[in-house]
Coordinates of C-alpha atoms in Angstrom, one line a residue:
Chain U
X287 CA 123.3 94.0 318.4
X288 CA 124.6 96.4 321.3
X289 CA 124.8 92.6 323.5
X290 CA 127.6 90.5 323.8
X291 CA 126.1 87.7 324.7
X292 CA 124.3 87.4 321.5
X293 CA 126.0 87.2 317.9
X294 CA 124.0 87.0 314.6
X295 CA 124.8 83.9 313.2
X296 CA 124.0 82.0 309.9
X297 CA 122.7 79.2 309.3
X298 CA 123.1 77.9 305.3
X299 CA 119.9 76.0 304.1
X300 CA 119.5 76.8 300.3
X301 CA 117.0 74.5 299.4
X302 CA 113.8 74.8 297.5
X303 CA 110.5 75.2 299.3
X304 CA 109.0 72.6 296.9
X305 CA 112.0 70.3 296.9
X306 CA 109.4 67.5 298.4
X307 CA 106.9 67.8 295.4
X308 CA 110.0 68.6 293.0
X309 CA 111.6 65.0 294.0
X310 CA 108.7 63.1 293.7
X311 CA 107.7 64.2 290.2
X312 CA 111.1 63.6 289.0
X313 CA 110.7 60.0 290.5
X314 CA 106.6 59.6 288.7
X315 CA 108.7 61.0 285.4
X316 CA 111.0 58.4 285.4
X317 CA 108.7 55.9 285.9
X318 CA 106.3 57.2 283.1
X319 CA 109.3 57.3 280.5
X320 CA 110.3 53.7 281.4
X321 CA 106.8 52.8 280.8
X322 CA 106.5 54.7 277.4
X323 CA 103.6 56.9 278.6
X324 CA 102.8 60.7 277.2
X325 CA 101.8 62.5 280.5
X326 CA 99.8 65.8 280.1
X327 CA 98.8 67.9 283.0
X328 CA 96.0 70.0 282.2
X329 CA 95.2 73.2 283.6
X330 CA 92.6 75.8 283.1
X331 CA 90.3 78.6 284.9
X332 CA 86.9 76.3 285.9
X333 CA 84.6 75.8 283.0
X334 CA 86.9 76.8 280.0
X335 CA 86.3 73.1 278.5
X336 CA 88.9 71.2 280.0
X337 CA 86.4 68.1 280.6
X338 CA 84.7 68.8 277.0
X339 CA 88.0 68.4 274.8
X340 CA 89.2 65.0 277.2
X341 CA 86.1 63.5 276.1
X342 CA 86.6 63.7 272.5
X343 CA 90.6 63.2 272.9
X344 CA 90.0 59.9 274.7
X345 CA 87.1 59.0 272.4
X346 CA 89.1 59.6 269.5
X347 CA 92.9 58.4 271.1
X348 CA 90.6 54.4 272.1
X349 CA 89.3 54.6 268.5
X350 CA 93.0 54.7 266.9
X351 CA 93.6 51.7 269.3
X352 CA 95.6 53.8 271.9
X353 CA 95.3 53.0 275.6
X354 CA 94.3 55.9 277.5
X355 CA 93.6 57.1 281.1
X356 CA 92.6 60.1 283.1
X357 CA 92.8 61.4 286.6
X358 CA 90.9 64.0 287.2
X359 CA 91.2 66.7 290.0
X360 CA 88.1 68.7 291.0
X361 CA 87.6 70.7 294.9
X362 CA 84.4 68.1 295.0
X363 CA 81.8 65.7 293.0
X364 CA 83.2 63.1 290.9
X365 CA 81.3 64.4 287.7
X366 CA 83.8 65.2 285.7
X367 CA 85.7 61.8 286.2
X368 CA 82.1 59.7 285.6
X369 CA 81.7 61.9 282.7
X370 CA 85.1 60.9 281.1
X371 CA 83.9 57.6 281.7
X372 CA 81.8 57.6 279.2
X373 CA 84.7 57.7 276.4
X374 CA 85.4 54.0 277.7
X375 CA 88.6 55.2 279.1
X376 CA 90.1 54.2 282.5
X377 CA 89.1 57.3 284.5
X378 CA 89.7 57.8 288.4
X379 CA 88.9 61.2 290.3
X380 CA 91.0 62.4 292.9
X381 CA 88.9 64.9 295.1
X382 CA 91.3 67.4 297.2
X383 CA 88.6 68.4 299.4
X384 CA 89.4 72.6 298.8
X385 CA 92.8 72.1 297.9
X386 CA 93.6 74.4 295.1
X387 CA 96.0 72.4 292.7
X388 CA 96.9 68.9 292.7
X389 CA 100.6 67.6 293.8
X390 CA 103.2 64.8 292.9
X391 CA 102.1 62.7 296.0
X392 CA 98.5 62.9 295.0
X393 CA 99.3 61.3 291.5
X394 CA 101.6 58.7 293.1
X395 CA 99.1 57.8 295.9
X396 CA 96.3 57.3 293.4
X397 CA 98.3 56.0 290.8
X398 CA 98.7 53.1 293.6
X399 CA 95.4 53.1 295.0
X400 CA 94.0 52.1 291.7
X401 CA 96.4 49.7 290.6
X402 CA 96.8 51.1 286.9
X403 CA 99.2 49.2 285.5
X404 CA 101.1 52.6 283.8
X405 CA 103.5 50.2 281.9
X406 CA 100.2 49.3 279.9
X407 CA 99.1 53.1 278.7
X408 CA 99.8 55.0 275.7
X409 CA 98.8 58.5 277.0
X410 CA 97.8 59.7 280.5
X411 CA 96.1 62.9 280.6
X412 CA 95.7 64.5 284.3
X413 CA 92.5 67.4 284.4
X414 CA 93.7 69.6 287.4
X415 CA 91.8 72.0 289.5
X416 CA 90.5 74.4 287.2
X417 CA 92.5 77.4 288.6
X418 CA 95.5 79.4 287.1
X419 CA 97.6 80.2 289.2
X420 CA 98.9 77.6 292.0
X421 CA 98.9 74.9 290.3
X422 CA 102.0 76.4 287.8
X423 CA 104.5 75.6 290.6
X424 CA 103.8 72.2 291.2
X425 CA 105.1 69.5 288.7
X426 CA 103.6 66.2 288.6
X427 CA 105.8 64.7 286.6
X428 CA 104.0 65.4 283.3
X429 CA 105.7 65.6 280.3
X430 CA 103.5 68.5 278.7
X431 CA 101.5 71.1 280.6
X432 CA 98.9 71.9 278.4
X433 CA 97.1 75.7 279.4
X434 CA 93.5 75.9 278.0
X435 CA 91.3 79.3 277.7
X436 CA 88.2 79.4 275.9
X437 CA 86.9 82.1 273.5
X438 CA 84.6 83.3 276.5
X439 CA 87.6 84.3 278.7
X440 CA 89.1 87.4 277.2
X441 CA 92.1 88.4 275.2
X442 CA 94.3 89.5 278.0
X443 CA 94.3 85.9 280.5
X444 CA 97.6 85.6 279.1
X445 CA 98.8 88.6 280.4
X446 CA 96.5 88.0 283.9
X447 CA 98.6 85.2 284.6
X448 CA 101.7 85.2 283.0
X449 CA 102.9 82.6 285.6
X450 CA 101.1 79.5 284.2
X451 CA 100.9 80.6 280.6
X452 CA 104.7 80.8 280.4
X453 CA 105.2 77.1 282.4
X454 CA 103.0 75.8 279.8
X455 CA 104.3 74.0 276.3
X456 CA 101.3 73.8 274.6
X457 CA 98.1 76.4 274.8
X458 CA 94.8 74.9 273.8
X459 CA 91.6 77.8 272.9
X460 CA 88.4 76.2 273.4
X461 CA 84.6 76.5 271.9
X462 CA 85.9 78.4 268.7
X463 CA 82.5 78.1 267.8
X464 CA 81.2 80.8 269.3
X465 CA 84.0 83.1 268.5
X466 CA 82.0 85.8 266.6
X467 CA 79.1 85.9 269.5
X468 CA 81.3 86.6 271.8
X469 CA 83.3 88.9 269.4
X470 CA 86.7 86.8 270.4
X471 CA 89.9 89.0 269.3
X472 CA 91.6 85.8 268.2
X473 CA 94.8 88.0 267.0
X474 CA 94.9 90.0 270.1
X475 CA 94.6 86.4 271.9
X476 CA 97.3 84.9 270.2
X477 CA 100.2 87.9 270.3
X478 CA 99.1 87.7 273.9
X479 CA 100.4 84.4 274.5
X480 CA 103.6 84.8 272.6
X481 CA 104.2 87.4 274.7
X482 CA 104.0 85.7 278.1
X483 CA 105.4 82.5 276.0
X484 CA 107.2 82.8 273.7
X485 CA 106.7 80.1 270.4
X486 CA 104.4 77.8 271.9
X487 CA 102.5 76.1 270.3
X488 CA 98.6 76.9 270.3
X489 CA 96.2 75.0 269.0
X490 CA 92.2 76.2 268.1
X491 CA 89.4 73.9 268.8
X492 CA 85.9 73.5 269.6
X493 CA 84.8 69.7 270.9
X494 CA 81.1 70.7 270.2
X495 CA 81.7 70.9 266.1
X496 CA 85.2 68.8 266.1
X497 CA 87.3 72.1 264.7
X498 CA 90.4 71.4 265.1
X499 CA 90.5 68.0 266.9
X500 CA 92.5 66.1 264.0
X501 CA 95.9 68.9 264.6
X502 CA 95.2 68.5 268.4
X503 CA 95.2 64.8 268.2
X504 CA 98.5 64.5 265.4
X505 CA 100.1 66.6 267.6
X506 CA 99.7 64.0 271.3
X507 CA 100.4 61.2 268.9
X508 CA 103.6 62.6 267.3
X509 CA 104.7 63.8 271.0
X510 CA 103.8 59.9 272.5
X511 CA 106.0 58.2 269.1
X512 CA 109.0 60.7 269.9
X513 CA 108.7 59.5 273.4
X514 CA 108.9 55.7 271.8
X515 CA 111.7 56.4 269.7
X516 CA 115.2 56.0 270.9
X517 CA 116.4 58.9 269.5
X518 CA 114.6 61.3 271.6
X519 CA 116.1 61.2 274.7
Chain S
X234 CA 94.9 80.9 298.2
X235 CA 98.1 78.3 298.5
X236 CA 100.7 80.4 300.2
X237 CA 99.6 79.0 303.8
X238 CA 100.6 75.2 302.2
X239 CA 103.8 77.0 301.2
X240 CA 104.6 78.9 304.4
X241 CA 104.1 75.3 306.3
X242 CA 106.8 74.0 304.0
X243 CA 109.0 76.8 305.2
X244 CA 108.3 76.4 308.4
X245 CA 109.1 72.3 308.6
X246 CA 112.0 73.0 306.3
X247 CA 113.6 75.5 308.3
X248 CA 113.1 73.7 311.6
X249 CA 114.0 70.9 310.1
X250 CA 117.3 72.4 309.3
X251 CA 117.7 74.5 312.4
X252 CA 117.3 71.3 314.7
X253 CA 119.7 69.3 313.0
X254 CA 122.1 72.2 313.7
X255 CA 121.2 72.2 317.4
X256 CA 119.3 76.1 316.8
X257 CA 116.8 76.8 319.7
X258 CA 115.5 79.6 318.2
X259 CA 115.4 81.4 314.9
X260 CA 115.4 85.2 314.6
X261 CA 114.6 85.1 310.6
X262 CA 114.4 83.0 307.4
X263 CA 115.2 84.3 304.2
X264 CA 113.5 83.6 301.2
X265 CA 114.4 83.9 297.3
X266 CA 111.2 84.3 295.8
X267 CA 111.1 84.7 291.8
X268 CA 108.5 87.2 290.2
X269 CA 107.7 83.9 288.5
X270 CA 107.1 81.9 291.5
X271 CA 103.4 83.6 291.5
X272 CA 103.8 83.6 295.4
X273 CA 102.4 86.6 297.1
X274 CA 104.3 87.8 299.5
X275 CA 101.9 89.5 301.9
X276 CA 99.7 86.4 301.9
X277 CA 102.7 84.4 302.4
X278 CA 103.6 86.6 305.4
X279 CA 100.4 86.3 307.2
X280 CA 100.1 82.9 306.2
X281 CA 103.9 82.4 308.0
X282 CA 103.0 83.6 311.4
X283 CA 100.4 80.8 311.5
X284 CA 102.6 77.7 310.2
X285 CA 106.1 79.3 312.4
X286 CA 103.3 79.2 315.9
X287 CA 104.8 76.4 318.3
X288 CA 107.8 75.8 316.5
X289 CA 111.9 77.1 316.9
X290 CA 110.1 80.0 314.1
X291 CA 107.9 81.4 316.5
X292 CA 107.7 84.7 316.1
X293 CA 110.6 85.0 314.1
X294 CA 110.5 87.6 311.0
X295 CA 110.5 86.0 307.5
X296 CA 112.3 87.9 304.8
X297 CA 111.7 87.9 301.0
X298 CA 114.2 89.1 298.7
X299 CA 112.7 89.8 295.3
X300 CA 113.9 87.7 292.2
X301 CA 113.7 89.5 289.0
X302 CA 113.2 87.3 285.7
X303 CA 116.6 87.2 283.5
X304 CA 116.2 85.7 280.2
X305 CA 119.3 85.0 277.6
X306 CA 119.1 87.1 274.5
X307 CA 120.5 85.3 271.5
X308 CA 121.0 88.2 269.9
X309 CA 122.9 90.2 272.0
X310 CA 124.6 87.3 273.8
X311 CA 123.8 88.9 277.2
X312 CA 121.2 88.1 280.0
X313 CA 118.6 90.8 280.4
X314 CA 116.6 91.4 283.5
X315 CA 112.6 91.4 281.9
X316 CA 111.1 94.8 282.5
X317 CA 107.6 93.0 282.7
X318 CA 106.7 89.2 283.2
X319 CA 104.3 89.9 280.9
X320 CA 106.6 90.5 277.9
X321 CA 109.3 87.4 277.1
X322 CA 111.2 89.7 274.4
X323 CA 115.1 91.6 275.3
X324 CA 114.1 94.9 276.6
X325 CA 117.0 95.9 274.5
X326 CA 116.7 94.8 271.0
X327 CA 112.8 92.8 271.2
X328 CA 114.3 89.6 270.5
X329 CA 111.7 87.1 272.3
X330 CA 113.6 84.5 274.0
X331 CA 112.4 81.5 276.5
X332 CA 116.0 81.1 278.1
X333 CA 115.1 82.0 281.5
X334 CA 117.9 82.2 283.9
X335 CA 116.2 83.5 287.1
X336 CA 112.7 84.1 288.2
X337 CA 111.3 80.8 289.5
X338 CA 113.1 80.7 293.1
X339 CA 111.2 79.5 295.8
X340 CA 113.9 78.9 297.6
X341 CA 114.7 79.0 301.5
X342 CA 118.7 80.8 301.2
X343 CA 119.5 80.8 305.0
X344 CA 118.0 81.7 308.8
X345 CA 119.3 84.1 311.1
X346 CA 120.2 83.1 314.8
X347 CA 121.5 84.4 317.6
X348 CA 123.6 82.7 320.1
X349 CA 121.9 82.4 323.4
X350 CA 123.4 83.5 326.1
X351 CA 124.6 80.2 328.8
X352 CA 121.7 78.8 330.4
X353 CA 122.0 79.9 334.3

């Protein structure tokens, strides 16, 4: 400061860290509205049921003569992805080799690496890295992020990691059946996640005993016709 | 653990930026990081030293300016900085409210330079 020979200067960038990621999910949206197709981006801590409740969504979507597909992100194995399988559903794993949370230009890449034609699916459900916390800043162009927790997790997730609970639009609690063994404070659960986020809507399932599935499934087939109709957008 | 993945993006951004404008060298970078972001700083900062080695960042100091989450109360027709991410309600009146206004930045606002002196 005391030189002459040097000035502070500016330099204006303003630009978002993400902006890559943020303009490729915007361009993977459009292309999924054009095509008619409900895109839900799934996340969850590992093992809170995310593969369970896909298996009997797809199972059930196929059986109503919707045409359903999955990606599936996982750090390693394809296991989930062949497990999926099993629903009859178009399934493809994208392995990110350790990286935490799946991006835009994974989906894109593997959307063209396995030549699904999107223009030919009802509902696209994408299983990310079960983690909760980085993958809340990355959008992949979904048009629902759906949070999941089961009853084994703990009232106060909500409040753990208020980042991804209040990105979310739609809060799935898993294996409701065993709530009491685990003594689940369902209330305490509940005012929890209207206090990160605010009026979402929570659902209560378990896709052991079927509790639950019919609301879960009325609800992604109301949200894929008010994508159909005109007047939604 | 993804604030090294986000430091690089700094980094390529703000070199980017700083070779367009014909900058040798940057002295700072400062960032707009929202309490909702979920970025953690002091990760971030280690992770920045690594991504800025070898580039017109090298050794240059990053700086993070807090964003506090603003939400729109309806009710009292005013924004209202949160007193915790954890609660989505008007720390005035309790009225919950989803109209966020601030508190997701990740943003890169501007680098610092200094202007060298003439090459002799």
């Amino acid at each position: 400061m005391w030189s002459t020979a040097m000035n502070p200067r500016i330099l204006e960038i303003r630009k978002g860290v993400l902006e890559k990621n943020d303009v490729l999910a915007a361009s993977l949206r459009e292309r999924f509205r054009k095509a008619g197709v409900l895109v839900l981006n799934v996340v969850s801590s590992p093992g809170s049921g995310k593969t369970a409740l896909l298996e009997v969504t797809l199972q059930r979507l196929l059986a109503q003569g919707y045409r359903a597909a999955a990606l599936v992100g996982d750090l390693a194995t394809d296991n989930d992805a062949a497990r999926l399988a099993r629903s009859g559903a178009s399934v493809r794993q994208i392995t990110t080799s350790g990286n935490c949370h799946l991006e835009a230009h994974m989906i894109g890449d593997h959307l063209r690496d396995w030549k699904l034609e999107v223009e030919g699916l009802d509902f696209l459900f994408i299983e990310n890295v079960g983690n909760l916390v980085c993958p809340s800043h990355y959008d992949l162009g979904e048009d629902i992020r759906v949070v999941m927790l089961s009853v084994t997790e703990g009232e106060d997730k909500p409040l753990k990691y208020p980042p991804m609970f209040n990105s979310a639009d739609a809060a799935v609690i898993t294996k409701v059946d065993i709530a009491d063994a685990v003594e689940f404070d369902r209330a305490q659960t509940i005012t929890n996640i209207n206090s990160v986020r605010p009026g979402m809507t929570i659902f209560e399932t378990s896709a052991k005993r079927g509790t639950g599935i019919d609301a879960w499934i009325a609800f992604l087939i109301a949200q894929h016709d008010a994508l159909k109709s005109p007047a939604a957008r | 653990m993804h604030e090294l993945s986000i430091a690089y993006n700094i980094v390529q951004i703000a070199d980017d930026a700083a070779r367009e404008a014909g900058v040798e060298r940057v002295d700072a970078v400062h960032l707009r990081l929202g309490q909702l972001s979920g970025v953690v700083s002091e990760a971030l900062l280690f992770g920045y030293d690594i991504a800025a080695q070898g580039t017109r960042l090298e050794g240059s100091r990053l700086e993070i300016e807090d964003v506090p989450v603003v939400i729109f109360c309806a009710q009292c027709r005013a924004e209202r900085e949160l007193e915790s991410i954890q609660v989505f309600c008007c720390p005035e009146c309790g009225t919950p409210s989803m109209d966020i206004r601030s508190g997701n930045e990740l943003e890169i606002g501007y680098v610092e330079y200094s202007d060298e002196p003439a090459h002799s």
